Every structure is written in C-alpha cells, then in structure tokens.
Amino acid sequence: MIEDMLQYLNVAENLLWQADAYQRTDVYDIVLRALVDAKLYHKAFGVFKNMRSCSFAADIATYNIMIECCSKLASFRNASAIVSLMLRDGFWPQKWTFTALIKVLLANEDFEGALNLPGQLRTEGIELDVQLFNTILREALMKSRLDLIEFLIESMHREKIQPDPSTLWYTFNAYVESGFNNTAMEALQVLSMRMISEEVEILQEKRAIYEELILSEDPEVELKIIEIFNDSQEFLATALMNLRWCAIMGFSISWSPEESQWAKRLAAGVCTLNGPRSPVRDHWIF
C-alpha cells in the first residue's frame, strides 16, 4: 500500500505544479504522515527533501510531522535543521514542537537539554501542561532516574499543573522498581490528592463528599466510584480508587498532602539542587 502511494505521488508530482499551494502541501502532508506512521522514517525524509527541491511550500503540519520523524530516529541534528527551516518559513514552534524536540533529546539521553526546553517554552509565553512533563517522566522511569522524577513532580506542583493517571503510574513504578515500596504508596496518595485538586481549601470541601467512598468497607462502594468514571470524571475516579486501595493496604489517608514527609522532602530538594541536577537550576526554577 505504501509503495502504491509513493508511485501515485511520483505521478501526481507532475500535476501538482498546476495545483494551488495548499493542495500541493496537503498531498505531501498525507504522504509524510503515512510514512511516519508506517515507521518508514528514511523514506519520509526522502519525500520531504524532494518536496523542498521542487520548491513546494511546507506548512506547520509538515514541520511537526518531520520533527516527530526526527524524534523516532533520535536525530537532534536533523530536528534542529527542521526547526531552522520552520523559522525561515515564518512558522513559530508550538507546544507540540517543543514536546517532539524533548523526545529527541531524551532519545539521546540528554536530560539536561530536555529540562531546559520547558523553561524556554515558558519564556515564549507557551503554557506548560502535564503531557510535556509526562514525556520526560516516562524516559526518567525507563532510565531509573528518581532524582529527575522528584524534580519534575515538585516543579509540576509549583506550577499548579495537576498530575494525571500517567504521572501517577510513572512515579509509583519508579519507586517500586527501586525497592522503595512505602515511598511509592506515599507518593501515590499525595499525587492522587493533587489529581483531585491542587488547592487545600477545595480538598477539604471534597473530603466531606468523597471520604466515605475511600474508607467504607462496603464493597458496593467501588461501583459508585465506577459510576463517577462513567460520568466522564475518570481522573477523579482514578484518584478515589487509588486512595481506597491505599486505605485497604493499611495506610492512613491524609487530606493535607503538603504535610506528607515525601512532599516536604521534594519541596526542600528543589530549593537545594546539587549533584547531577544542578545544571537545571539556572534554567528552570519555579
């Protein structure tokens, strides 16, 4: 199917000269997207180079596809060249562009470079989000970098970026895989509370509503939590189920997550960064 598409493109290129610029770009974007999805990254670069040699205009979608291609090939050099072309054509990098560049840096195990980019993104006035943090957290988990995970979690908290289920999964598993099971449970509880709300006052309001769902010994309570999930409140339902599991495992539930020793240690640690994390300090301190 891919070969048929490329043959069609070769035939169509002779006709594209007569089409308007938007039609030409759309055709190439479709082909590039298909090649990247099929993991034919080098062929995608070949098509992109041919597009450039024909002086066909690219759009922001074209550049985002090619930066994603670079992230799959772990080629920061090519990604930088793509960004240079993007800027030359008058397109400013978007949040997705920075996320793709972070993936390239992480593929090369350049954690310092990856941590610097969100600071640049903030300087450009682009709002940080949980997906961007999760991109780095995932790689930090794979490399068993607990120091980076803790730095990122505290940075998210200072920016009041609520964690999502992926954030919890990466953090919990990082501690479990390192043998820190009690810390894993404490982190799970704190992050589940933050997933409900980052505001202490709101948490206290929610406590009156949801504490029974967490502490009740009635197994039917879990059906009520599932109903919350079915009402498109999956983050809240996930947080409640996590907290209920913590309670069943014998851990006391605190609705004041900032009183957690784990949370206090992370807050103090970011203020006194040293060792392998010190290069981050000058670029990304909240």
Tab-separated table of N, CA and C in Angstrom, residues 104-249:
chain	number	residue	atom	x	y	z
A	104	VAL	N	13.394	13.950	21.207
A	104	VAL	CA	14.674	13.739	20.521
A	104	VAL	C	15.812	13.782	21.531
A	105	LEU	N	15.805	14.780	22.404
A	105	LEU	CA	16.861	14.919	23.408
A	105	LEU	C	16.873	13.729	24.362
A	106	LEU	N	15.699	13.283	24.766
A	106	LEU	CA	15.623	12.146	25.675
A	106	LEU	C	16.118	10.868	25.013
A	107	ALA	N	15.839	10.731	23.722
A	107	ALA	CA	16.324	9.554	22.994
A	107	ALA	C	17.842	9.509	22.983
A	108	ASN	N	18.466	10.699	23.078
A	108	ASN	CA	19.925	10.789	23.149
A	108	ASN	C	20.422	10.888	24.589
A	109	GLU	N	19.506	10.656	25.551
A	109	GLU	CA	19.809	10.706	26.986
A	109	GLU	C	20.359	12.059	27.417
A	110	ASP	N	19.940	13.108	26.722
A	110	ASP	CA	20.329	14.469	27.097
A	110	ASP	C	19.236	15.047	27.995
A	111	PHE	N	19.239	14.625	29.263
A	111	PHE	CA	18.200	15.067	30.186
A	111	PHE	C	18.319	16.552	30.492
A	112	GLU	N	19.548	17.051	30.577
A	112	GLU	CA	19.715	18.474	30.868
A	112	GLU	C	19.095	19.319	29.757
A	113	GLY	N	19.369	18.943	28.510
A	113	GLY	CA	18.785	19.674	27.390
A	113	GLY	C	17.271	19.590	27.390
A	114	ALA	N	16.742	18.398	27.722
A	114	ALA	CA	15.289	18.218	27.762
A	114	ALA	C	14.656	19.077	28.849
A	115	LEU	N	15.338	19.217	29.979
A	115	LEU	CA	14.798	20.019	31.075
A	115	LEU	C	14.926	21.510	30.807
A	116	ASN	N	15.852	21.888	29.950
A	116	ASN	CA	15.997	23.305	29.610
A	116	ASN	C	14.869	23.794	28.702
A	117	LEU	N	14.372	22.912	27.831
A	117	LEU	CA	13.368	23.333	26.847
A	117	LEU	C	12.063	23.847	27.465
A	118	PRO	N	11.529	23.206	28.518
A	118	PRO	CA	10.313	23.779	29.108
A	118	PRO	C	10.512	25.196	29.621
A	119	GLY	N	11.707	25.493	30.134
A	119	GLY	CA	11.979	26.856	30.555
A	119	GLY	C	11.916	27.816	29.385
A	120	GLN	N	12.438	27.384	28.234
A	120	GLN	CA	12.372	28.213	27.027
A	120	GLN	C	10.921	28.373	26.581
A	121	LEU	N	10.157	27.299	26.715
A	121	LEU	CA	8.756	27.339	26.326
A	121	LEU	C	8.001	28.362	27.175
A	122	ARG	N	8.289	28.388	28.464
A	122	ARG	CA	7.660	29.363	29.353
A	122	ARG	C	8.068	30.778	28.978
A	123	THR	N	9.341	30.962	28.601
A	123	THR	CA	9.821	32.279	28.195
A	123	THR	C	9.058	32.786	26.978
A	124	GLU	N	8.689	31.858	26.093
A	124	GLU	CA	7.946	32.228	24.888
A	124	GLU	C	6.463	32.451	25.170
A	125	GLY	N	6.070	32.297	26.432
A	125	GLY	CA	4.676	32.530	26.789
A	125	GLY	C	3.760	31.369	26.487
A	126	ILE	N	4.336	30.185	26.261
A	126	ILE	CA	3.535	28.991	25.978
A	126	ILE	C	3.295	28.252	27.287
A	127	GLU	N	2.053	27.941	27.562
A	127	GLU	CA	1.687	27.312	28.833
A	127	GLU	C	2.169	25.865	28.881
A	128	LEU	N	2.784	25.493	29.994
A	128	LEU	CA	3.212	24.115	30.191
A	128	LEU	C	1.997	23.253	30.522
A	129	ASP	N	2.072	21.963	30.182
A	129	ASP	CA	0.971	21.067	30.519
A	129	ASP	C	1.506	19.724	30.992
A	130	VAL	N	0.599	18.892	31.481
A	130	VAL	CA	1.004	17.627	32.079
A	130	VAL	C	1.607	16.682	31.045
A	131	GLN	N	1.162	16.753	29.780
A	131	GLN	CA	1.704	15.857	28.757
A	131	GLN	C	3.194	16.098	28.541
A	132	LEU	N	3.594	17.359	28.592
A	132	LEU	CA	5.003	17.676	28.406
A	132	LEU	C	5.838	17.075	29.540
A	133	PHE	N	5.360	17.231	30.785
A	133	PHE	CA	6.071	16.653	31.924
A	133	PHE	C	6.093	15.133	31.835
A	134	ASN	N	4.968	14.545	31.432
A	134	ASN	CA	4.902	13.086	31.343
A	134	ASN	C	5.886	12.533	30.320
A	135	THR	N	6.146	13.305	29.276
A	135	THR	CA	7.116	12.877	28.263
A	135	THR	C	8.481	12.639	28.899
A	136	ILE	N	8.891	13.553	29.778
A	136	ILE	CA	10.188	13.415	30.442
A	136	ILE	C	10.113	12.369	31.550
A	137	LEU	N	9.006	12.339	32.280
A	137	LEU	CA	8.849	11.363	33.362
A	137	LEU	C	8.962	9.931	32.840
A	138	ARG	N	8.369	9.683	31.686
A	138	ARG	CA	8.402	8.329	31.117
A	138	ARG	C	9.835	7.885	30.866
A	139	GLU	N	10.636	8.777	30.273
A	139	GLU	CA	12.025	8.415	29.988
A	139	GLU	C	12.833	8.308	31.277
A	140	ALA	N	12.539	9.171	32.249
A	140	ALA	CA	13.234	9.104	33.537
A	140	ALA	C	12.947	7.774	34.229
A	141	LEU	N	11.716	7.278	34.111
A	141	LEU	CA	11.374	5.965	34.659
A	141	LEU	C	12.179	4.878	33.973
A	142	MET	N	12.264	4.935	32.659
A	142	MET	CA	12.986	3.909	31.908
A	142	MET	C	14.467	3.890	32.258
A	143	LYS	N	15.005	5.057	32.645
A	143	LYS	CA	16.425	5.156	32.985
A	143	LYS	C	16.659	5.115	34.496
A	144	SER	N	15.592	4.836	35.260
A	144	SER	CA	15.686	4.756	36.729
A	144	SER	C	16.262	6.020	37.344
A	145	ARG	N	15.837	7.181	36.839
A	145	ARG	CA	16.313	8.465	37.346
A	145	ARG	C	15.311	9.041	38.349
A	146	LEU	N	15.362	8.541	39.572
A	146	LEU	CA	14.463	9.028	40.611
A	146	LEU	C	14.684	10.504	40.909
A	147	ASP	N	15.936	10.959	40.794
A	147	ASP	CA	16.222	12.372	41.070
A	147	ASP	C	15.453	13.272	40.111
A	148	LEU	N	15.412	12.895	38.841
A	148	LEU	CA	14.690	13.696	37.856
A	148	LEU	C	13.183	13.612	38.066
A	149	ILE	N	12.708	12.429	38.400
A	149	ILE	CA	11.276	12.265	38.635
A	149	ILE	C	10.821	13.157	39.781
A	150	GLU	N	11.587	13.181	40.863
A	150	GLU	CA	11.213	14.006	42.010
A	150	GLU	C	11.277	15.489	41.664
A	151	PHE	N	12.286	15.878	40.898
A	151	PHE	CA	12.394	17.277	40.475
A	151	PHE	C	11.186	17.684	39.634
A	152	LEU	N	10.801	16.821	38.711
A	152	LEU	CA	9.676	17.122	37.824
A	152	LEU	C	8.351	17.188	38.583
A	153	ILE	N	8.159	16.266	39.517
A	153	ILE	CA	6.921	16.254	40.297
A	153	ILE	C	6.786	17.536	41.115
A	154	GLU	N	7.877	17.967	41.744
A	154	GLU	CA	7.820	19.202	42.528
A	154	GLU	C	7.631	20.415	41.624
A	155	SER	N	8.262	20.400	40.458
A	155	SER	CA	8.096	21.509	39.511
A	155	SER	C	6.647	21.608	39.043
A	156	MET	N	6.029	20.460	38.769
A	156	MET	CA	4.617	20.456	38.398
A	156	MET	C	3.767	21.067	39.504
A	157	HIS	N	4.078	20.693	40.734
A	157	HIS	CA	3.292	21.194	41.870
A	157	HIS	C	3.425	22.706	42.000
A	158	ARG	N	4.634	23.216	41.821
A	158	ARG	CA	4.841	24.661	41.945
A	158	ARG	C	4.140	25.426	40.825
A	159	GLU	N	4.011	24.779	39.676
A	159	GLU	CA	3.299	25.402	38.561
A	159	GLU	C	1.789	25.144	38.619
A	160	LYS	N	1.375	24.386	39.650
A	160	LYS	CA	-0.032	24.007	39.812
A	160	LYS	C	-0.566	23.268	38.585
A	161	ILE	N	0.281	22.415	38.038
A	161	ILE	CA	-0.127	21.529	36.947
A	161	ILE	C	-0.549	20.206	37.571
A	162	GLN	N	-1.812	19.887	37.473
A	162	GLN	CA	-2.311	18.678	38.113
A	162	GLN	C	-1.782	17.425	37.419
A	163	PRO	N	-1.387	16.432	38.200
A	163	PRO	CA	-0.953	15.165	37.602
A	163	PRO	C	-2.139	14.442	36.985
A	164	ASP	N	-1.849	13.504	36.105
A	164	ASP	CA	-2.892	12.650	35.545
A	164	ASP	C	-2.527	11.199	35.846
A	165	PRO	N	-3.333	10.224	35.459
A	165	PRO	CA	-3.012	8.829	35.775
A	165	PRO	C	-1.638	8.384	35.284
A	166	SER	N	-1.181	8.904	34.145
A	166	SER	CA	0.153	8.534	33.655
A	166	SER	C	1.238	9.045	34.596
A	167	THR	N	1.078	10.272	35.096
A	167	THR	CA	2.036	10.824	36.057
A	167	THR	C	2.152	9.909	37.264
A	168	LEU	N	1.003	9.482	37.787
A	168	LEU	CA	0.994	8.599	38.955
A	168	LEU	C	1.671	7.270	38.645
A	169	TRP	N	1.377	6.732	37.461
A	169	TRP	CA	1.932	5.423	37.098
A	169	TRP	C	3.453	5.483	36.993
A	170	TYR	N	3.978	6.511	36.320
A	170	TYR	CA	5.427	6.637	36.169
A	170	TYR	C	6.105	6.788	37.525
A	171	THR	N	5.540	7.630	38.378
A	171	THR	CA	6.155	7.899	39.678
A	171	THR	C	6.082	6.676	40.584
A	172	PHE	N	4.913	6.076	40.671
A	172	PHE	CA	4.727	4.900	41.523
A	172	PHE	C	5.668	3.774	41.110
A	173	ASN	N	5.725	3.493	39.822
A	173	ASN	CA	6.568	2.394	39.348
A	173	ASN	C	8.051	2.679	39.528
A	174	ALA	N	8.444	3.946	39.430
A	174	ALA	CA	9.862	4.286	39.627
A	174	ALA	C	10.311	3.908	41.032
A	175	TYR	N	9.476	4.194	42.023
A	175	TYR	CA	9.823	3.842	43.405
A	175	TYR	C	9.766	2.338	43.637
A	176	VAL	N	8.737	1.690	43.096
A	176	VAL	CA	8.608	0.242	43.279
A	176	VAL	C	9.795	-0.488	42.664
A	177	GLU	N	10.179	-0.094	41.446
A	177	GLU	CA	11.291	-0.758	40.771
A	177	GLU	C	12.617	-0.517	41.486
A	178	SER	N	12.689	0.555	42.278
A	178	SER	CA	13.902	0.838	43.050
A	178	SER	C	13.826	0.248	44.455
A	179	GLY	N	12.723	-0.427	44.775
A	179	GLY	CA	12.589	-1.081	46.071
A	179	GLY	C	12.042	-0.205	47.176
A	180	PHE	N	11.552	0.992	46.841
A	180	PHE	CA	11.019	1.906	47.853
A	180	PHE	C	9.488	1.812	47.871
A	181	ASN	N	8.984	0.695	48.383
A	181	ASN	CA	7.548	0.434	48.300
A	181	ASN	C	6.722	1.392	49.153
A	182	ASN	N	7.174	1.685	50.368
A	182	ASN	CA	6.422	2.607	51.223
A	182	ASN	C	6.395	4.009	50.628
A	183	THR	N	7.525	4.428	50.052
A	183	THR	CA	7.575	5.740	49.402
A	183	THR	C	6.644	5.765	48.197
A	184	ALA	N	6.575	4.642	47.493
A	184	ALA	CA	5.677	4.549	46.339
A	184	ALA	C	4.233	4.780	46.766
A	185	MET	N	3.836	4.177	47.890
A	185	MET	CA	2.468	4.340	48.374
A	185	MET	C	2.213	5.771	48.839
A	186	GLU	N	3.203	6.375	49.491
A	186	GLU	CA	3.048	7.756	49.949
A	186	GLU	C	2.928	8.703	48.759
A	187	ALA	N	3.768	8.488	47.749
A	187	ALA	CA	3.710	9.324	46.546
A	187	ALA	C	2.374	9.144	45.832
A	188	LEU	N	1.896	7.904	45.772
A	188	LEU	CA	0.613	7.629	45.119
A	188	LEU	C	-0.518	8.385	45.813
A	189	GLN	N	-0.467	8.409	47.151
A	189	GLN	CA	-1.520	9.096	47.904
A	189	GLN	C	-1.463	10.605	47.677
A	190	VAL	N	-0.263	11.186	47.755
A	190	VAL	CA	-0.113	12.633	47.564
A	190	VAL	C	-0.553	13.040	46.161
A	191	LEU	N	-0.094	12.307	45.157
A	191	LEU	CA	-0.424	12.663	43.775
A	191	LEU	C	-1.901	12.436	43.470
A	192	SER	N	-2.499	11.437	44.101
A	192	SER	CA	-3.938	11.219	43.916
A	192	SER	C	-4.725	12.392	44.489
A	193	MET	N	-4.286	12.890	45.650
A	193	MET	CA	-4.931	14.072	46.225
A	193	MET	C	-4.771	15.275	45.293
A	194	ARG	N	-3.584	15.443	44.744
A	194	ARG	CA	-3.348	16.570	43.837
A	194	ARG	C	-4.135	16.412	42.543
A	195	MET	N	-4.417	15.164	42.173
A	195	MET	CA	-5.214	14.946	40.970
A	195	MET	C	-6.665	15.371	41.215
A	196	ILE	N	-7.111	15.280	42.468
A	196	ILE	CA	-8.439	15.788	42.819
A	196	ILE	C	-8.422	17.309	42.792
A	197	SER	N	-7.396	17.904	43.425
A	197	SER	CA	-7.232	19.361	43.400
A	197	SER	C	-5.871	19.735	43.965
A	198	GLU	N	-5.310	20.822	43.436
A	198	GLU	CA	-4.060	21.369	43.956
A	198	GLU	C	-4.324	22.350	45.101
A	199	GLU	N	-5.586	22.718	45.312
A	199	GLU	CA	-5.939	23.709	46.325
A	199	GLU	C	-6.377	23.027	47.618
A	200	VAL	N	-5.762	23.426	48.731
A	200	VAL	CA	-6.064	22.827	50.031
A	200	VAL	C	-7.531	23.025	50.394
A	201	GLU	N	-8.055	24.221	50.148
A	201	GLU	CA	-9.445	24.514	50.507
A	201	GLU	C	-10.416	23.611	49.749
A	202	ILE	N	-10.137	23.401	48.471
A	202	ILE	CA	-11.016	22.546	47.663
A	202	ILE	C	-10.943	21.101	48.137
A	203	LEU	N	-9.750	20.660	48.515
A	203	LEU	CA	-9.602	19.292	49.025
A	203	LEU	C	-10.444	19.081	50.275
A	204	GLN	N	-10.449	20.073	51.148
A	204	GLN	CA	-11.242	19.942	52.371
A	204	GLN	C	-12.737	19.890	52.054
A	205	GLU	N	-13.147	20.614	51.025
A	205	GLU	CA	-14.551	20.550	50.603
A	205	GLU	C	-14.879	19.173	50.025
A	206	LYS	N	-13.950	18.636	49.234
A	206	LYS	CA	-14.162	17.325	48.619
A	206	LYS	C	-14.146	16.209	49.663
A	207	ARG	N	-13.428	16.445	50.752
A	207	ARG	CA	-13.308	15.419	51.790
A	207	ARG	C	-14.676	14.999	52.310
A	208	ALA	N	-15.525	15.972	52.556
A	208	ALA	CA	-16.859	15.674	53.084
A	208	ALA	C	-17.677	14.837	52.110
A	209	ILE	N	-17.372	14.983	50.816
A	209	ILE	CA	-18.149	14.274	49.790
A	209	ILE	C	-17.602	12.877	49.534
A	210	TYR	N	-16.282	12.752	49.494
A	210	TYR	CA	-15.672	11.521	48.983
A	210	TYR	C	-15.002	10.638	50.031
A	211	GLU	N	-14.864	11.113	51.263
A	211	GLU	CA	-14.125	10.317	52.252
A	211	GLU	C	-14.785	8.962	52.498
A	212	GLU	N	-16.107	8.936	52.501
A	212	GLU	CA	-16.800	7.669	52.736
A	212	GLU	C	-16.508	6.665	51.619
A	213	LEU	N	-16.391	7.155	50.388
A	213	LEU	CA	-16.081	6.259	49.269
A	213	LEU	C	-14.707	5.625	49.437
A	214	ILE	N	-13.817	6.338	50.096
A	214	ILE	CA	-12.451	5.848	50.269
A	214	ILE	C	-12.349	4.879	51.445
A	215	LEU	N	-13.033	5.191	52.546
A	215	LEU	CA	-12.841	4.440	53.789
A	215	LEU	C	-13.885	3.357	54.031
A	216	SER	N	-15.000	3.403	53.326
A	216	SER	CA	-16.068	2.438	53.571
A	216	SER	C	-15.606	1.005	53.308
A	217	GLU	N	-16.065	0.090	54.162
A	217	GLU	CA	-15.741	-1.325	53.992
A	217	GLU	C	-16.751	-2.035	53.090
A	218	ASP	N	-17.760	-1.321	52.672
A	218	ASP	CA	-18.780	-1.886	51.780
A	218	ASP	C	-18.206	-2.032	50.369
A	219	PRO	N	-18.096	-3.254	49.855
A	219	PRO	CA	-17.532	-3.453	48.506
A	219	PRO	C	-18.353	-2.795	47.403
A	220	GLU	N	-19.649	-2.525	47.688
A	220	GLU	CA	-20.501	-1.881	46.692
A	220	GLU	C	-20.070	-0.439	46.416
A	221	VAL	N	-19.276	0.110	47.333
A	221	VAL	CA	-18.802	1.489	47.172
A	221	VAL	C	-18.012	1.641	45.880
A	222	GLU	N	-17.291	0.600	45.508
A	222	GLU	CA	-16.472	0.678	44.298
A	222	GLU	C	-17.338	0.854	43.048
A	223	LEU	N	-18.567	0.360	43.094
A	223	LEU	CA	-19.480	0.578	41.970
A	223	LEU	C	-19.829	2.059	41.838
A	224	LYS	N	-19.923	2.743	42.979
A	224	LYS	CA	-20.198	4.180	42.950
A	224	LYS	C	-19.023	4.940	42.334
A	225	ILE	N	-17.809	4.468	42.629
A	225	ILE	CA	-16.626	5.105	42.037
A	225	ILE	C	-16.607	4.867	40.530
A	226	ILE	N	-17.007	3.679	40.122
A	226	ILE	CA	-17.074	3.374	38.688
A	226	ILE	C	-18.109	4.264	38.004
A	227	GLU	N	-19.191	4.575	38.714
A	227	GLU	CA	-20.196	5.482	38.157
A	227	GLU	C	-19.602	6.865	37.909
A	228	ILE	N	-18.717	7.288	38.812
A	228	ILE	CA	-18.031	8.573	38.618
A	228	ILE	C	-17.185	8.509	37.354
A	229	PHE	N	-16.522	7.371	37.147
A	229	PHE	CA	-15.719	7.178	35.931
A	229	PHE	C	-16.607	7.248	34.695
A	230	ASN	N	-17.766	6.615	34.761
A	230	ASN	CA	-18.684	6.599	33.620
A	230	ASN	C	-19.272	7.969	33.333
A	231	ASP	N	-19.234	8.848	34.331
A	231	ASP	CA	-19.727	10.219	34.144
A	231	ASP	C	-18.649	11.132	33.562
A	232	SER	N	-17.641	10.519	32.939
A	232	SER	CA	-16.540	11.250	32.289
A	232	SER	C	-15.678	12.021	33.280
A	233	GLN	N	-15.611	11.531	34.511
A	233	GLN	CA	-14.714	12.099	35.513
A	233	GLN	C	-13.656	11.053	35.870
A	234	GLU	N	-12.970	10.572	34.816
A	234	GLU	CA	-12.056	9.448	35.014
A	234	GLU	C	-10.882	9.778	35.920
A	235	PHE	N	-10.405	11.034	35.887
A	235	PHE	CA	-9.286	11.398	36.750
A	235	PHE	C	-9.704	11.332	38.218
A	236	LEU	N	-10.875	11.873	38.522
A	236	LEU	CA	-11.388	11.829	39.893
A	236	LEU	C	-11.607	10.391	40.332
A	237	ALA	N	-12.208	9.585	39.464
A	237	ALA	CA	-12.462	8.185	39.800
A	237	ALA	C	-11.159	7.432	40.037
A	238	THR	N	-10.156	7.690	39.205
A	238	THR	CA	-8.854	7.041	39.376
A	238	THR	C	-8.229	7.431	40.705
A	239	ALA	N	-8.303	8.714	41.047
A	239	ALA	CA	-7.740	9.191	42.313
A	239	ALA	C	-8.438	8.528	43.496
A	240	LEU	N	-9.766	8.454	43.452
A	240	LEU	CA	-10.518	7.840	44.550
A	240	LEU	C	-10.199	6.355	44.682
A	241	MET	N	-10.071	5.674	43.551
A	241	MET	CA	-9.752	4.248	43.596
A	241	MET	C	-8.345	4.026	44.157
A	242	ASN	N	-7.410	4.887	43.787
A	242	ASN	CA	-6.053	4.789	44.334
A	242	ASN	C	-6.057	4.994	45.843
A	243	LEU	N	-6.778	6.019	46.295
A	243	LEU	CA	-6.831	6.315	47.729
A	243	LEU	C	-7.529	5.193	48.493
A	244	ARG	N	-8.548	4.616	47.892
A	244	ARG	CA	-9.230	3.481	48.529
A	244	ARG	C	-8.273	2.298	48.651
A	245	TRP	N	-7.481	2.085	47.628
A	245	TRP	CA	-6.501	0.990	47.678
A	245	TRP	C	-5.483	1.245	48.785
A	246	CYS	N	-5.022	2.498	48.914
A	246	CYS	CA	-4.076	2.848	49.982
A	246	CYS	C	-4.686	2.541	51.349
A	247	ALA	N	-5.968	2.890	51.519
A	247	ALA	CA	-6.639	2.638	52.796
A	247	ALA	C	-6.761	1.140	53.066
A	248	ILE	N	-7.110	0.368	52.041
A	248	ILE	CA	-7.236	-1.082	52.193
A	248	ILE	C	-5.896	-1.704	52.570
A	249	MET	N	-4.806	-1.130	52.057
A	249	MET	CA	-3.465	-1.639	52.357
A	249	MET	C	-2.976	-1.211	53.737
